[in-house]
Amino acid sequence: MAKEKTYVEDIDRSLYDFRNKEGKDTYKLKAGLTREIVEQISDEKNDPEWMRQFRLRSLDIYNKTPMVDWGPAIDGLDMDNIVTYVRDNKKMSANWADVPADIKDTFEKLGIPQAERTSLAGVGAQYDSELVYHNVKDEVAEQGVVYTDIESALHGPYADMIQKHFMKLVPPTDHKFAALHGAVWSGGSFVYVPEGVKVEIPLQSYFRLNSPGAGQFEHTLIIVDKGAYLHFIEGCSAPKYNVANLHAGCVELFVGEDATIRYSTIENWSKNMYNLNTKRALVEKNGKVEWISGSFGSHVSYLYPMSVLNGEGARSEFTSVTFAGHGQNLDTGCKAVHNAPNTSSYVNTRSISKSGGISTFRSSVVINKNAKGSKSSTSCQSLMLDDISRSDTIPAMDVRTSQADVGHEAKIGRISDEAIFYMMSRGISEEDARAMIVTGFASNVGKELPLEYAVEMNNLIQLEMKGAIG
Amino acid sequence: MELKINRLPAYTFGWLQMNEAVLEDVSAGRAIEAQVEVPEGLSLTTEERSGLEDVKTGSGEDMDKLVKEAGVSRQVLEVPAGADPQQALRILIPCEEGANAVNSYGAVLGEGSHATVVLAWDGDRQSKGFSAAQMKFVVGKNARLDLVQIVRGGEDYQIISDVGIDCGEGADVHVVHLFLSGKEIYQGLRTNLKGEGSHLLADVAYTVHLDHKLDMNYFADQTGKNTKSEMYLNGVLRDTAKKMFRGSIDFKKGCGGSTGDEKEDVLLIDDGVENKTIPLILCDEEDVEGNHGATIGRLDEEILFYMASRGLSEEQIYSVMADARIEAVVRKIPDDIARKRLHDEMEDELRTCRREERR
């Protein structure tokens, strides 16, 4: 007789946990963070002088900035052991056939070329520190949409635009790892959607970190002009190593008047990853940013996408699910700053903790004096699946005008015995009932994703709830 | 000395400046003579009682240091097992002009006993000074503590009120806090729900006006099984007042079957106010249920419409609703004498205000 299924195991990561050996075609700098290394990266990338100086200034800021006194411990991360730049010797291509076989095989396994053919308007694929593939469909490019790697944009016709916007929303002084990013950033995408253009099919960037002990520091800069629309999807994964890897990317979104951007992320880094990522959007009059976020991987995460609502009537929505399993300490949430009248922010999050995982929801809503008529609503729910896990909620609200309405509600608890009992009375097994409840609990994110990605996310949960209940 | 008080049990983003309150250049004063009414048959003693020293408080270790540096002896009420004195222990700390006072009190409630303790600050509305008081309680098995604190300080008065309560099995604690005036008020309340089935209910009301500031830290530390914490706050901010509320429910490992609930409802009357709220739930145990909610802003449209249809102006509606929030908590004061005294004084003040408005 089969063993009674009584507990929920960790996510099955075998789909993502394959690795390529570094060979003669791999070029990597020595580990550590010094002025020489930063200059070497700058040389590698043939930076314009302003960028070279920017990197060096960021390094100075990094060295002077203390680590924050809140959040999960990152004692296991030693920058002396992190390689900040790794690349393959082959150049980036717009044709999968030109991508080195082992790298192409990696992205094939992850389903990226298939997704490009069936459901995407363009794809960028980054492997370690550099993009290996970048392409955008002709019909989208013909509308004037620019989707390219950020290094090319630095030297092309958009160089001034990059200089004007690069790390202006997330300055290196923001925090220690923003400064680190400013010093050693490499790879990432630049997107420009011209006025009035609606990109109905999503663009996607996929980041793969293959090298053990390496860091990935891609920069994503997106400008959506007046009245335009874009859905951008970001995916990330890495094989698991027994040394620390670091991801300190940066995303800057500029959302113009009446424009909308939907930014979806399925984060599935391996459990040796320190994910210290920074994402921020500046939203102009009647513009809207929608953050959709699924956090499943990483050993430690600090991730709080921020929406700065700068124009009258600007809006933000943040929908997320965080799943913390064994060995994971995921500190996630969001920030909203209301800087103009009649702005609104809406937050809807779910977090699940199991097998000793720690999940923290951390947020801040700031309504400034000039944001009269603004509204904010936050709902966060946490589910504890066993008695060895932990779940915290730390939401902050700072309201500086009486002409605002702010609401907040949070719940922490376990799966109710009544719900299980009810479902079992309808002929559903206990294990299936638990799986159904957890899937339903996370559906706030699933229903916001394109079908293919919702399926991927649900598969992640189902793998965990079905295959691994033992 | 610099005091860092009212710390969050888990820090958050530093730029929000919510993690703690920092008071600079605080000098340890002396105990000020308070008006004390002791229940018949009981007395206050300065002999140290075991367990009180170790009780953790809401304002934190710096308050312990301040009390120690001031060299103030703790005055302790001991309530024998099974005792249920009819009168409350009433302590009135006068807000004297120029005072720099540090007072310390405590109470040990024996098994099955009951005590009502009322601590109030009151005095000349124009006075300027500093007053800090720390209260520590050990509430025994199945004992009940009713704690009432009323702060009505001078317009230039700085007050720190720091409380720590250790709860035994089945202990029941009901706290009523009213913050009515004072330039800067800091309130710490930590309830250590150690005993199985122990319970905290905190009903809090505040009105902060002018450029005054209220900084609160309420912390329910739930370690015992089947414990329950409830914290309900209702407040009104006017003029350029500032308010900070930190509310934490901490479900520690082993507190299975426990629940926690905190709610804050803040009415913002004038446009210059600043309201900060950070309600935490920390959860290290599966079999618990924690909820928190906050509503911050103006009155609901339906209430406004209903009351306007009864002939009230918007200004009158806000005034009535603000008074109602305070009155609702005043009614929960279990000590008849303290409740009537406060009610009468508030009525007098209201009449004076209305006379001034008519002029």
mmCIF file of C-alpha atoms in Angstrom, chain A residues 69-71 304 306 334-335 337 362-364 366 369 372 384-414, chain B residues 8 10-16 18-19 250-251 253 268-299:
data_model
loop_
_atom_site.group_PDB
_atom_site.id
_atom_site.type_symbol
_atom_site.label_atom_id
_atom_site.label_comp_id
_atom_site.label_asym_id
_atom_site.label_seq_id
_atom_site.Cartn_x
_atom_site.Cartn_y
_atom_site.Cartn_z
ATOM 1 C CA ASP A 69 20.017 46.929 9.282
ATOM 2 C CA TRP A 70 16.839 45.057 8.338
ATOM 3 C CA GLY A 71 15.945 42.011 6.239
ATOM 4 C CA TYR A 304 10.346 45.419 -3.637
ATOM 5 C CA MET A 306 8.542 50.564 -6.448
ATOM 6 C CA CYS A 334 6.476 46.567 -2.954
ATOM 7 C CA LYS A 335 6.585 50.322 -2.484
ATOM 8 C CA VAL A 337 4.908 56.741 -3.562
ATOM 9 C CA ARG A 362 7.345 44.093 3.321
ATOM 10 C CA SER A 363 5.743 47.167 1.835
ATOM 11 C CA SER A 364 5.463 50.909 2.087
ATOM 12 C CA VAL A 366 3.651 56.952 1.065
ATOM 13 C CA LYS A 369 0.942 66.241 0.823
ATOM 14 C CA LYS A 372 -4.878 64.940 -2.621
ATOM 15 C CA MET A 384 1.750 28.459 6.613
ATOM 16 C CA LEU A 385 1.926 24.868 5.401
ATOM 17 C CA ASP A 386 3.782 23.407 8.374
ATOM 18 C CA ASP A 387 5.074 24.251 11.830
ATOM 19 C CA ILE A 388 8.745 24.653 10.911
ATOM 20 C CA SER A 389 8.278 27.567 8.515
ATOM 21 C CA ARG A 390 7.901 31.273 9.163
ATOM 22 C CA SER A 391 5.863 34.088 7.698
ATOM 23 C CA ASP A 392 5.992 37.795 8.568
ATOM 24 C CA THR A 393 4.145 40.828 7.264
ATOM 25 C CA ILE A 394 5.652 44.278 7.678
ATOM 26 C CA PRO A 395 3.517 46.856 5.862
ATOM 27 C CA ALA A 396 4.118 50.572 6.427
ATOM 28 C CA MET A 397 1.850 53.494 5.610
ATOM 29 C CA ASP A 398 2.798 57.149 5.685
ATOM 30 C CA VAL A 399 -0.042 59.522 4.880
ATOM 31 C CA ARG A 400 0.542 63.273 4.761
ATOM 32 C CA THR A 401 -2.759 64.658 3.552
ATOM 33 C CA SER A 402 -6.261 64.354 4.936
ATOM 34 C CA GLN A 403 -7.640 64.126 1.392
ATOM 35 C CA ALA A 404 -6.705 60.479 0.959
ATOM 36 C CA ASP A 405 -8.173 57.056 1.592
ATOM 37 C CA VAL A 406 -5.837 54.303 2.636
ATOM 38 C CA GLY A 407 -6.888 50.792 3.482
ATOM 39 C CA HIS A 408 -4.849 47.818 4.518
ATOM 40 C CA GLU A 409 -5.657 44.277 5.523
ATOM 41 C CA ALA A 410 -3.510 41.259 6.217
ATOM 42 C CA LYS A 411 -4.112 37.689 7.263
ATOM 43 C CA ILE A 412 -1.800 34.920 8.344
ATOM 44 C CA GLY A 413 -2.975 31.407 8.954
ATOM 45 C CA ARG A 414 -2.963 27.808 7.842
ATOM 46 C CA LEU B 8 9.866 47.641 16.143
ATOM 47 C CA ALA B 10 11.607 43.660 13.167
ATOM 48 C CA TYR B 11 13.073 46.681 11.404
ATOM 49 C CA THR B 12 12.009 47.874 7.988
ATOM 50 C CA PHE B 13 13.155 50.427 5.340
ATOM 51 C CA GLY B 14 15.267 53.028 7.144
ATOM 52 C CA TRP B 15 14.114 55.980 5.005
ATOM 53 C CA LEU B 16 10.604 55.673 6.422
ATOM 54 C CA MET B 18 9.528 54.208 11.566
ATOM 55 C CA ASN B 19 11.878 51.715 13.229
ATOM 56 C CA ASP B 250 4.479 38.066 17.460
ATOM 57 C CA PHE B 251 3.439 34.411 17.320
ATOM 58 C CA LYS B 253 7.123 28.879 18.256
ATOM 59 C CA LEU B 268 -7.656 62.837 9.295
ATOM 60 C CA ILE B 269 -9.385 66.175 9.763
ATOM 61 C CA ASP B 270 -6.926 68.783 8.502
ATOM 62 C CA ASP B 271 -4.561 68.777 5.601
ATOM 63 C CA GLY B 272 -1.337 69.350 7.524
ATOM 64 C CA VAL B 273 -1.452 66.098 9.490
ATOM 65 C CA GLU B 274 1.032 63.239 9.201
ATOM 66 C CA ASN B 275 -0.048 59.715 9.937
ATOM 67 C CA LYS B 276 2.284 56.745 10.080
ATOM 68 C CA THR B 277 1.037 53.240 10.703
ATOM 69 C CA ILE B 278 2.966 49.982 10.676
ATOM 70 C CA PRO B 279 1.084 46.899 11.827
ATOM 71 C CA LEU B 280 3.304 43.786 11.987
ATOM 72 C CA ILE B 281 2.423 40.146 12.229
ATOM 73 C CA LEU B 282 5.404 37.901 12.896
ATOM 74 C CA CYS B 283 4.575 34.235 12.672
ATOM 75 C CA ASP B 284 6.770 31.327 13.703
ATOM 76 C CA GLU B 285 3.924 28.899 14.363
ATOM 77 C CA GLU B 286 1.534 27.218 11.979
ATOM 78 C CA ASP B 287 -1.588 26.768 14.071
ATOM 79 C CA VAL B 288 -2.401 30.441 14.590
ATOM 80 C CA GLU B 289 -4.555 33.078 13.039
ATOM 81 C CA GLY B 290 -3.428 36.685 12.739
ATOM 82 C CA ASN B 291 -5.288 39.604 11.238
ATOM 83 C CA HIS B 292 -4.628 43.266 10.967
ATOM 84 C CA GLY B 293 -6.396 46.079 9.264
ATOM 85 C CA ALA B 294 -6.069 49.816 8.957
ATOM 86 C CA THR B 295 -8.308 52.512 7.582
ATOM 87 C CA ILE B 296 -6.849 55.956 7.216
ATOM 88 C CA GLY B 297 -8.451 59.040 5.787
ATOM 89 C CA ARG B 298 -11.754 60.830 5.640
ATOM 90 C CA LEU B 299 -15.222 59.750 6.709
#
